[in-house]
mmCIF file of C-alpha atoms and ligand atoms in Angstrom:
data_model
loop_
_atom_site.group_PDB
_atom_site.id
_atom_site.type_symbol
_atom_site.label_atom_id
_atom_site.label_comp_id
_atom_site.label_asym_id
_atom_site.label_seq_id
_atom_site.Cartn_x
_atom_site.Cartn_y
_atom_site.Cartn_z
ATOM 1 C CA UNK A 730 22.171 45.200 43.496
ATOM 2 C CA UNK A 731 22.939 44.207 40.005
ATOM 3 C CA UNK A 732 22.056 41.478 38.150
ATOM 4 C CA UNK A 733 24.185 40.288 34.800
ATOM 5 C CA UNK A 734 22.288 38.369 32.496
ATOM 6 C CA UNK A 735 24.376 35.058 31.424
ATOM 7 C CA UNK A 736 26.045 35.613 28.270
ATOM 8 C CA UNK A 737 25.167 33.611 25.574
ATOM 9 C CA UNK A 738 27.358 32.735 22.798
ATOM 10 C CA UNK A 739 26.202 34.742 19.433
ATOM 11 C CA UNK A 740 24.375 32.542 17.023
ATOM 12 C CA UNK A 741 27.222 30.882 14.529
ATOM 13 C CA UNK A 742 26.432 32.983 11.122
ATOM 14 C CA UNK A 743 24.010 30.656 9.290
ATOM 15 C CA UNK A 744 25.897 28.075 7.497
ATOM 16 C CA UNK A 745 24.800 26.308 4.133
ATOM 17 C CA UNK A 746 25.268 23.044 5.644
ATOM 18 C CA UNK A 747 22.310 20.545 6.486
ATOM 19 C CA UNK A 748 22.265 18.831 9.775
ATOM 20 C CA UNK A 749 24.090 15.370 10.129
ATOM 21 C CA UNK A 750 21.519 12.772 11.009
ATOM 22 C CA UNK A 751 22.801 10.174 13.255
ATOM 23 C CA UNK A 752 20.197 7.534 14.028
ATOM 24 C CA UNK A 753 21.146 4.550 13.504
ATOM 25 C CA UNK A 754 17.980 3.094 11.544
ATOM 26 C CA UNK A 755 18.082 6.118 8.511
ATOM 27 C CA UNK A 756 20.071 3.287 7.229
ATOM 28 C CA UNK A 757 20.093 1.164 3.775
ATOM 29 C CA UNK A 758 19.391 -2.470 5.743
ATOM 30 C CA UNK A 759 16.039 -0.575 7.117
ATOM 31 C CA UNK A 760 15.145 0.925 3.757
ATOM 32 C CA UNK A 761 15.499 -2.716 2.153
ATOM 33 C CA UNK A 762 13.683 -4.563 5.232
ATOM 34 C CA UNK A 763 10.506 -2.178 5.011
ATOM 35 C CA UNK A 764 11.055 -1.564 1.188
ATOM 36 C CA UNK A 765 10.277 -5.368 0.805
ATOM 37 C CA UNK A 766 7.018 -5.009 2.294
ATOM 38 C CA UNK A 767 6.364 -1.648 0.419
ATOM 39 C CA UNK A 768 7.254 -3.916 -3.112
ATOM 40 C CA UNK A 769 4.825 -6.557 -2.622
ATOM 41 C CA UNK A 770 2.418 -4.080 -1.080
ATOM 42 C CA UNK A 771 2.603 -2.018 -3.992
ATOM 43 C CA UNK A 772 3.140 -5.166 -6.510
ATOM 44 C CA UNK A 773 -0.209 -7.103 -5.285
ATOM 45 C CA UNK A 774 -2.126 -2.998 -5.254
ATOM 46 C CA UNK A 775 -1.023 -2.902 -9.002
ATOM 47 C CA UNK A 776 -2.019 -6.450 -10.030
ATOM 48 C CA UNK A 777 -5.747 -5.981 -8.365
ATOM 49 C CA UNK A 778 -5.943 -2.647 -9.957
ATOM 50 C CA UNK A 779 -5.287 -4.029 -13.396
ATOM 51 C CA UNK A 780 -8.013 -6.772 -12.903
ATOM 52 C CA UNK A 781 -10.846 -4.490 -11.473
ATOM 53 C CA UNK A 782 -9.629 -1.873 -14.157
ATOM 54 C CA UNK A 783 -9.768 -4.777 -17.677
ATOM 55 C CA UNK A 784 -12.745 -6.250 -16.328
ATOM 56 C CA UNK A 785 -14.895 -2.903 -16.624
ATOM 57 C CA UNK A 786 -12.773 -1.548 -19.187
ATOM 58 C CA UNK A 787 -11.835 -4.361 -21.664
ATOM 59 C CA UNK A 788 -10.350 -3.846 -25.058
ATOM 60 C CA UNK A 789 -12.289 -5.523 -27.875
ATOM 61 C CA UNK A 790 -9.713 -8.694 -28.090
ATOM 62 C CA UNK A 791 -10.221 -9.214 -24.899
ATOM 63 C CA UNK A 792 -13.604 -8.837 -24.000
ATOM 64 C CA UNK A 793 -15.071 -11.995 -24.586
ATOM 65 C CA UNK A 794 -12.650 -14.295 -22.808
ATOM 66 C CA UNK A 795 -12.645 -12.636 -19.844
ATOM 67 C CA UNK A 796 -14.279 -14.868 -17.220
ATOM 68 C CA UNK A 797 -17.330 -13.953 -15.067
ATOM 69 C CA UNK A 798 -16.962 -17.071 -12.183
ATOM 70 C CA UNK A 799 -16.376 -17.169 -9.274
ATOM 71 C CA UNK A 800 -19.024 -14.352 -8.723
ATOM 72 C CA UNK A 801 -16.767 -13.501 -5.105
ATOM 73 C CA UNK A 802 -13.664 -13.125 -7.529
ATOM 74 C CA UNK A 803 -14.063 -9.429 -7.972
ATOM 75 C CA UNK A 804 -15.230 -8.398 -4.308
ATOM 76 C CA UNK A 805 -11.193 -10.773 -3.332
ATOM 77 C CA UNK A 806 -9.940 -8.695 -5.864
ATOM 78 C CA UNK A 807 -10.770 -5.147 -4.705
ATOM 79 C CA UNK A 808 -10.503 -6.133 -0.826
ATOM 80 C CA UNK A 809 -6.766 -7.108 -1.636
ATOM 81 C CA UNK A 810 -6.741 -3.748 -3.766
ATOM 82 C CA UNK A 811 -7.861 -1.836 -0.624
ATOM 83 C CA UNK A 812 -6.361 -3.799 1.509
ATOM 84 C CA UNK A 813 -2.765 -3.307 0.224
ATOM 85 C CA UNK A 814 -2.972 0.252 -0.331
ATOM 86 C CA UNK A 815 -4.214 1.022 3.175
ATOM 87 C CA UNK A 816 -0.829 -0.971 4.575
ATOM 88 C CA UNK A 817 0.710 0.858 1.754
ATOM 89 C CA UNK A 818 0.469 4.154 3.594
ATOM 90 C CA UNK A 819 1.834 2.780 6.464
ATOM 91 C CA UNK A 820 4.724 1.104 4.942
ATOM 92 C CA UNK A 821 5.326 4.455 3.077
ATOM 93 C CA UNK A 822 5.332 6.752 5.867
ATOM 94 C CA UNK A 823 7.922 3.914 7.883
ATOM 95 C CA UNK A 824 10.018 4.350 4.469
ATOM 96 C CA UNK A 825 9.989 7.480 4.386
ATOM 97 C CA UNK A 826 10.908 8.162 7.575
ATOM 98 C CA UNK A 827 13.783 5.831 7.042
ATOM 99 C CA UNK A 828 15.328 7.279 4.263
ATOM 100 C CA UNK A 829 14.781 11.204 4.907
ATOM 101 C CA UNK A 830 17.665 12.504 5.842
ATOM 102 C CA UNK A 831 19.201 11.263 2.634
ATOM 103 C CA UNK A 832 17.094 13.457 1.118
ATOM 104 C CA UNK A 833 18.892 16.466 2.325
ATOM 105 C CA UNK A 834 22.339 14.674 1.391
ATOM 106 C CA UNK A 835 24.851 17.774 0.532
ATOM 107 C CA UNK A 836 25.727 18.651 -2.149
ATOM 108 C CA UNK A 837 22.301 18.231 -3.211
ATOM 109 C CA UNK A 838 23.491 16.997 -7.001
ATOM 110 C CA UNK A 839 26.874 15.644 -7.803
ATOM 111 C CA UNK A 840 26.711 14.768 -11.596
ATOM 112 C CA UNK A 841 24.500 14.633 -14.179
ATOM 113 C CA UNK A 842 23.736 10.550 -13.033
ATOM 114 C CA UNK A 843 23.091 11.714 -9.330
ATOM 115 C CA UNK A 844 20.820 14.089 -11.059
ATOM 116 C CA UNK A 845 18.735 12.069 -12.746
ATOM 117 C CA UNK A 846 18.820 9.744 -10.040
ATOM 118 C CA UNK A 847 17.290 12.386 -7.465
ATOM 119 C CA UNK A 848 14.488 13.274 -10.228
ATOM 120 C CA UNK A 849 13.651 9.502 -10.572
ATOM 121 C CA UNK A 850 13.580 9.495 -6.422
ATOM 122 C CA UNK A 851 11.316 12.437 -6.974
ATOM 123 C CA UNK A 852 8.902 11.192 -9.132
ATOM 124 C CA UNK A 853 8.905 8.103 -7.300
ATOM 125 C CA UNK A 854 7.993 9.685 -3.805
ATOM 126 C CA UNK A 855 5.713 12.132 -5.590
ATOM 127 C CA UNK A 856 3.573 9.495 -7.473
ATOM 128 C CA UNK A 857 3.675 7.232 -4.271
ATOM 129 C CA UNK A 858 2.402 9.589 -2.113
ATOM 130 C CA UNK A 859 -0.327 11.123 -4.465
ATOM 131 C CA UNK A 860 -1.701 7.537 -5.509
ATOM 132 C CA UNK A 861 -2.798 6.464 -1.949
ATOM 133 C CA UNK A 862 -3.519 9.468 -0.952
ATOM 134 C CA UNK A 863 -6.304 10.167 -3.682
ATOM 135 C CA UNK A 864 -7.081 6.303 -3.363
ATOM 136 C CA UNK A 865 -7.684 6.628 0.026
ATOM 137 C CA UNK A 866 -10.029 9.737 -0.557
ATOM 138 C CA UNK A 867 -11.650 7.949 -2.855
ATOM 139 C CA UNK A 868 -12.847 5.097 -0.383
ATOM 140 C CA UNK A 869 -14.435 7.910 1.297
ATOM 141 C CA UNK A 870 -15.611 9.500 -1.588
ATOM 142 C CA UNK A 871 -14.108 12.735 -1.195
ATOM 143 C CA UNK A 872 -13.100 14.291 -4.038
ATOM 144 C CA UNK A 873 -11.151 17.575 -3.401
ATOM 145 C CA UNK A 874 -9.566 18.140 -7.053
ATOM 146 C CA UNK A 875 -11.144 19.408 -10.674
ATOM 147 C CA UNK A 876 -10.093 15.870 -12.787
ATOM 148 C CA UNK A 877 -11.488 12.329 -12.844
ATOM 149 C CA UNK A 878 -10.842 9.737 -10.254
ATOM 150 C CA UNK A 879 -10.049 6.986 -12.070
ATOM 151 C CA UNK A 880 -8.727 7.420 -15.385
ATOM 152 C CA UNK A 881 -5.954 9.752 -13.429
ATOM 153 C CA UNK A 882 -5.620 6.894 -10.765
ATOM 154 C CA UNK A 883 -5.269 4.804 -13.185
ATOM 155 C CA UNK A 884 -2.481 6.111 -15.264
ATOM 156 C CA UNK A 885 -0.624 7.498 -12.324
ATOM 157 C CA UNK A 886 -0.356 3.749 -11.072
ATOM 158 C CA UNK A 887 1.444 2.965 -14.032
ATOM 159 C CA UNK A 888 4.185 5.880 -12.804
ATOM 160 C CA UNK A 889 4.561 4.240 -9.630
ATOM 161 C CA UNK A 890 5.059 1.112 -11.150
ATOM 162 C CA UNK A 891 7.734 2.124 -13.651
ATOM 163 C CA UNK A 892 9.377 4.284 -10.997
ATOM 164 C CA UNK A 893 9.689 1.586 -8.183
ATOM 165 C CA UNK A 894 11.318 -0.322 -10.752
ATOM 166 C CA UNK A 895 13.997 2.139 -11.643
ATOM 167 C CA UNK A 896 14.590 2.519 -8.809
ATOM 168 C CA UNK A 897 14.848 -1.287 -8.031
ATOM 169 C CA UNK A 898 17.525 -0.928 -10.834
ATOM 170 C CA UNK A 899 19.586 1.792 -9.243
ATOM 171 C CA UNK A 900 19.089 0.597 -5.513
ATOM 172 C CA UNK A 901 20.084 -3.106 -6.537
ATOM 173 C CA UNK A 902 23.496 -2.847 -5.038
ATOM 174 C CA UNK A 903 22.470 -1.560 -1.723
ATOM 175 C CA UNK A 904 19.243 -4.411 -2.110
ATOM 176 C CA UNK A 905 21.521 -7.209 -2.157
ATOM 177 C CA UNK A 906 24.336 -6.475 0.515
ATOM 178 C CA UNK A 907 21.131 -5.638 2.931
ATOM 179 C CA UNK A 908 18.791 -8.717 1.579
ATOM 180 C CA UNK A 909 19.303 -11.458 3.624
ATOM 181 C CA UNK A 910 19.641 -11.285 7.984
ATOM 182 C CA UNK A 911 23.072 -9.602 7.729
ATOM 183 C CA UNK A 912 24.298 -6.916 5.898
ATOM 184 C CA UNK A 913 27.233 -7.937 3.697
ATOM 185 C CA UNK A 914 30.127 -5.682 2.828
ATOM 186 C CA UNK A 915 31.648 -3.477 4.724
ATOM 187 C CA UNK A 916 28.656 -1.934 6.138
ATOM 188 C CA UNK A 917 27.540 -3.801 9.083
ATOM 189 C CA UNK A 918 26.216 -1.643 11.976
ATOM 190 C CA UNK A 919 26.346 -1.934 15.491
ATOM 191 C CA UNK A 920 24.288 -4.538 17.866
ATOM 192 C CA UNK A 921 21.915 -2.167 18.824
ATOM 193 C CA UNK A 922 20.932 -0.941 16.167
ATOM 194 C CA UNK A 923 19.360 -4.436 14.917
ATOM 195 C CA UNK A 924 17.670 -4.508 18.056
ATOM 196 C CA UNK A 925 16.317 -0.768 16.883
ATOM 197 C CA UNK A 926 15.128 -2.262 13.779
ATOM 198 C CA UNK A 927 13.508 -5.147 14.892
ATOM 199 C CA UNK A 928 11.208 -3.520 17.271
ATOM 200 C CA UNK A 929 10.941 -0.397 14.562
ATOM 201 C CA UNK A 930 9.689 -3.270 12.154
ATOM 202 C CA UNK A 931 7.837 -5.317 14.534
ATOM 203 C CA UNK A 932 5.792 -1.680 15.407
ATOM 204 C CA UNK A 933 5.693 -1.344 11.891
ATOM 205 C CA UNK A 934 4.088 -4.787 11.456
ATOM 206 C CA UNK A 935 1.431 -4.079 14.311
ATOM 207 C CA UNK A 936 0.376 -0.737 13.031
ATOM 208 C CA UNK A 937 -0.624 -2.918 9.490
ATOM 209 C CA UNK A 938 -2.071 -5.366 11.273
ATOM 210 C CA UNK A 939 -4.288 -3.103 13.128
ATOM 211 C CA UNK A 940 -5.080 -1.096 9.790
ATOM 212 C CA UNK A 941 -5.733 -4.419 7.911
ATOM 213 C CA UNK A 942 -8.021 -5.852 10.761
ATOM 214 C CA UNK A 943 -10.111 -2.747 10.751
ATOM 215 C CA UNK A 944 -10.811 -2.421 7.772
ATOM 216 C CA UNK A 945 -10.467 -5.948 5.587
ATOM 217 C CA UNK A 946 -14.215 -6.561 7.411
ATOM 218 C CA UNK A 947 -15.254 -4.506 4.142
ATOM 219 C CA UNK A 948 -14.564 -7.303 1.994
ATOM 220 C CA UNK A 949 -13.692 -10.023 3.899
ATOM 221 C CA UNK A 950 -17.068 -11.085 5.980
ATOM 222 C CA UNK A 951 -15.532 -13.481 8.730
ATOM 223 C CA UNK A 952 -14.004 -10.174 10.175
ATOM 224 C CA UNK A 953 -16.923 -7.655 9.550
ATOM 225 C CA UNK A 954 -17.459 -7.487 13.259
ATOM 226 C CA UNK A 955 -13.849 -5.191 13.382
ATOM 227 C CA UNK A 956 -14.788 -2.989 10.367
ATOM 228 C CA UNK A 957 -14.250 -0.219 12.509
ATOM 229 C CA UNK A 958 -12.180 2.014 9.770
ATOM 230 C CA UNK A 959 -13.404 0.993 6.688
ATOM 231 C CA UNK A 960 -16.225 3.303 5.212
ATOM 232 C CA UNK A 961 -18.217 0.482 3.652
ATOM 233 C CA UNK A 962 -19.815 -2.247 5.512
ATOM 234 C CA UNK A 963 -21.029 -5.311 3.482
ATOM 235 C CA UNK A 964 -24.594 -5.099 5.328
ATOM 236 C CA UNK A 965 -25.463 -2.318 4.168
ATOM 237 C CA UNK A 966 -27.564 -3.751 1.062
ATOM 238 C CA UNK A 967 -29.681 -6.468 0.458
ATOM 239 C CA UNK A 968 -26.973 -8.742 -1.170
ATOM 240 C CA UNK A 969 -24.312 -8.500 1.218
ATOM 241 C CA UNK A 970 -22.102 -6.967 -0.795
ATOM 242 C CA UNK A 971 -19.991 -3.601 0.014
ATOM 243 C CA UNK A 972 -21.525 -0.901 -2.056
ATOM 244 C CA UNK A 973 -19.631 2.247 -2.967
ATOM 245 C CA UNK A 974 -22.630 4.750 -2.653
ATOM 246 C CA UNK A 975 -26.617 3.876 -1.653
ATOM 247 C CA UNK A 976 -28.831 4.710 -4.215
ATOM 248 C CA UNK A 977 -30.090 7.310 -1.952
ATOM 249 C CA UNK A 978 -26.534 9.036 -2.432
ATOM 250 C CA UNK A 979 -26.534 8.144 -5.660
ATOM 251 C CA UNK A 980 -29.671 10.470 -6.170
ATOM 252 C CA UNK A 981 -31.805 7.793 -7.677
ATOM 253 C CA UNK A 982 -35.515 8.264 -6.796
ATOM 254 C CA UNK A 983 -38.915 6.709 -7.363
ATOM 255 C CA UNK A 984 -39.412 9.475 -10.440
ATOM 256 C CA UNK A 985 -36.330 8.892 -12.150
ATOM 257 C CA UNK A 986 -36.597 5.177 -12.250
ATOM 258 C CA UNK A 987 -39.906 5.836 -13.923
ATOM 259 C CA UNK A 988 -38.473 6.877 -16.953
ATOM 260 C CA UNK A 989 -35.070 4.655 -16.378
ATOM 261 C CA UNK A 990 -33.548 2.665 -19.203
ATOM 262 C CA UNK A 991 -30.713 0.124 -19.615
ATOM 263 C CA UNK A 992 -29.997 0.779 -23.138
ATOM 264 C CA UNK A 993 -27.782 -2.807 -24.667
ATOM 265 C CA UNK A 994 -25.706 -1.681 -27.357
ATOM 266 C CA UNK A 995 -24.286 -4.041 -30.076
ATOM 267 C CA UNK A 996 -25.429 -5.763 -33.315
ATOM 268 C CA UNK A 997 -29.045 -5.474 -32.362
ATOM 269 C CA UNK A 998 -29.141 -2.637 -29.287
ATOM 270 C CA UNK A 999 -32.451 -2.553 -27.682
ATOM 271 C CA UNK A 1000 -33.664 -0.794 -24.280
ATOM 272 C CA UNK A 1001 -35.140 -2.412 -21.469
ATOM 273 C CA UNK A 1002 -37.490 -0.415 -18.468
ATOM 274 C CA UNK A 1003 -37.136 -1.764 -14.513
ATOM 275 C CA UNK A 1004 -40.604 -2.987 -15.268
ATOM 276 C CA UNK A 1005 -39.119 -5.354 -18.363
ATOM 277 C CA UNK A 1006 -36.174 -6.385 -16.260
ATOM 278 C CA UNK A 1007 -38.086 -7.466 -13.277
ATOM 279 C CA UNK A 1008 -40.793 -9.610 -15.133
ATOM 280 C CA UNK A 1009 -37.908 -11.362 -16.557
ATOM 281 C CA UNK A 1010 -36.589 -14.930 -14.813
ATOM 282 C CA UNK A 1011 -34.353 -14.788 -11.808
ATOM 283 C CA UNK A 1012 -31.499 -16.841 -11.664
ATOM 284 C CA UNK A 1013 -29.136 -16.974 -8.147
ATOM 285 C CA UNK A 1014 -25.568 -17.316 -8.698
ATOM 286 C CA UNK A 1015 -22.902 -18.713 -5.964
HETATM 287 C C1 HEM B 1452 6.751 3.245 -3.277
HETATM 288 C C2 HEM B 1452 7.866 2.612 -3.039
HETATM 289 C C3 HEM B 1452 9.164 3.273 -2.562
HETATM 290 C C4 HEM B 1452 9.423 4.585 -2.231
HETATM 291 C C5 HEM B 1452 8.464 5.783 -2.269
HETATM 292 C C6 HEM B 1452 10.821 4.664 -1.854
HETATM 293 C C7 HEM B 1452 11.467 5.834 -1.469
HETATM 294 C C8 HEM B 1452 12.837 5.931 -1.250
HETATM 295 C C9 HEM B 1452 13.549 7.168 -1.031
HETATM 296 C C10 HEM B 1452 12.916 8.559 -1.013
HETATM 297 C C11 HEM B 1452 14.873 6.843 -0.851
HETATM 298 C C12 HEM B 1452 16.029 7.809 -0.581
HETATM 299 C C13 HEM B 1452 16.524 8.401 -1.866
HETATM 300 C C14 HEM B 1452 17.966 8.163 -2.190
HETATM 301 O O1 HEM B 1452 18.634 7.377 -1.520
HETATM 302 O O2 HEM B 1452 18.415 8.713 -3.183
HETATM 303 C C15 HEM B 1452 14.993 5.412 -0.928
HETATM 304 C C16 HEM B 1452 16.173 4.704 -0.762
HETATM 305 C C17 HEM B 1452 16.273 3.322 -0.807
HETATM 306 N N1 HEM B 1452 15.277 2.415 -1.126
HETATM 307 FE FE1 HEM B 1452 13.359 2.901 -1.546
HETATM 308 N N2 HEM B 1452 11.377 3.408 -1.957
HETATM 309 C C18 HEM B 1452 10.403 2.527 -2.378
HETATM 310 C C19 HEM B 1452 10.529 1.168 -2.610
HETATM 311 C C20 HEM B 1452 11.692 0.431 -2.380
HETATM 312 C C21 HEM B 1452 11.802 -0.996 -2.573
HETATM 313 C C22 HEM B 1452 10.684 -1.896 -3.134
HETATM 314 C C23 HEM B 1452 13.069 -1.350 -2.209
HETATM 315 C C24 HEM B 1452 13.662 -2.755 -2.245
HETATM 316 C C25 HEM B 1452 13.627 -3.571 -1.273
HETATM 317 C C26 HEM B 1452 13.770 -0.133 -1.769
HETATM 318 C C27 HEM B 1452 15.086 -0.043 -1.299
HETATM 319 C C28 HEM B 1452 15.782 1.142 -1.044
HETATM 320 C C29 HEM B 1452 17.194 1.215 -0.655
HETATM 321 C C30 HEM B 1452 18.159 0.052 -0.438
HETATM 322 C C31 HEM B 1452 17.488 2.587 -0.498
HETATM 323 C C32 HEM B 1452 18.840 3.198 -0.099
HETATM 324 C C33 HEM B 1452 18.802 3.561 1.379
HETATM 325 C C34 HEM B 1452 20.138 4.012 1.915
HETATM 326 O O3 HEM B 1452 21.159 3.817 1.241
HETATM 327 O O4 HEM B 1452 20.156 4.543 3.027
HETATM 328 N N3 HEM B 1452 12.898 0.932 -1.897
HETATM 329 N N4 HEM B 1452 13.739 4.870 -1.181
#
């Protein structure tokens, strides 16, 4: 007896053409609803960033007027800094996902405007996706690259910054007709797919939630008890705070603070030893 193997039909000869994506939420009302979020996420990151980064980097003009109460200001300053980036990457990776397969629109560039427009997308994405990653690294103090933390973190924040608002500015058509509850325009989709979005942004809502209740415990000390993600834990020290690194990681040893000073520079420098500092009046502040 013979057998004939089904015929298949021969492969279609590899076209140039990319895939037509048909979901219904790679659409410009989701990209506005979770690019809201992503805005202030990204808006309140940058703020906090600022403040930690002027208050241990002034610039002479500034230096003395900066102000030193309340002493929690800082630790509600980095917890919303850490905080907002970790929702960040959530918020990103929704947004992305959203607005993928309009990065393999065809033809890939149109004009010299749509261009531009893709390299400003580029940067944007790029800069996005390498400033949480490396500041989310850096909460776990991994350091996989050959440059410094946070002057690079620091300067690549303000690329983010400048590229979310460009492309604020380009997208600002497509913002406003998707704004509000309904689309305006001519682009109004079909029932289900606002039933698609809702429970794609309620999902997306939970998954923050349960990355901001894990880990906000850091900072926030009302919650500590479901610090289960974050890598600090404010009892780990004697002053409740969070601390970055212990001293013990921080290599500092009986010997070395032997022959440690805190050098004051400024019209009349002078060095102090532990020894002076702890023979000197304690004061508590609130
Ligand atoms: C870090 C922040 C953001 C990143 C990485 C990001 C990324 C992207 C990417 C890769 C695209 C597709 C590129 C293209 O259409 O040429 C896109 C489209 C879009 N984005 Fe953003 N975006 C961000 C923030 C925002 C914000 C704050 C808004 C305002 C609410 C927004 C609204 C939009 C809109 C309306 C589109 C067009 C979607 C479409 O027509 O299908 N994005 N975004």
């Amino acid at each position: 007896m013979t057998f004939r193997l089904p015929r298949h039909p021969r492969p279609a000869r590899s076209s140039l053409r990319p895939p037509t994506f048909t979901g219904g939420l790679h659409d410009a009302r989701t990209a506005t609803a979770v690019g809201r979020w992503l805005g202030v996420a990204f808006a309140v990151c940058f703020a906090t960033g600022l403040v930690s980064h002027y208050l241990q980097h002034p610039p002479d003009w500034l230096a003395d007027h900066l102000p030193t109460r309340p002493s929690w200001g800082y630790r509600l300053t980095q917890g919303l800094h850490v905080a907002t980036g970790l929702a960040a990457i959530v918020l990103l990776l929704v947004k992305l996902w959203a607005v993928y397969p309009r990065l393999f629109a065809w033809p890939p560039v149109r004009s010299l405007r749509h261009a531009l427009e893709r390299l400003s997308v580029a940067l944007l994405v790029a800069s996005a996706v390498f400033q949480l990653l490396t500041g989310l690294l850096n909460i776990v103090e991994w350091y996989p690259w050959p440059f410094s933390f946070v002057p690079v973190h620091f300067a690549v924040a303000w690329i983010v910054a400048g590229s979310i608002l460009l492309h604020i500015a380009v997208k600002a058509p497509e913002i406003a007709a998707h704004w509000g509850r309904r689309s305006s325009g001519t682009l109004e989709l079909p029932a289900e797919s606002a039933v698609d979005r809702r429970s794609l942004l309620l999902g997306t809502g939970a998954a923050v939630g349960v990355v901001t209740l894990t880990t906000v415990g850091q900072s926030f000390t009302p919650l500590k008890t479901f610090d289960l993600l974050a890598p600090r834990h404010p009892d780990h020290g004697p002053q409740g705070l969070p601390v970055n690194r212990t001293a013990a990681a921080a290599g500092v040893s009986e010997r070395g603070l032997r022959t440690w000073r805190l050098e004051v520079a400024g019209p009349r420098p002078y060095a102090l030893t532990l020894d002076d500092l702890l023979a000197m009046p304690r004061s508590a502040v609130r």
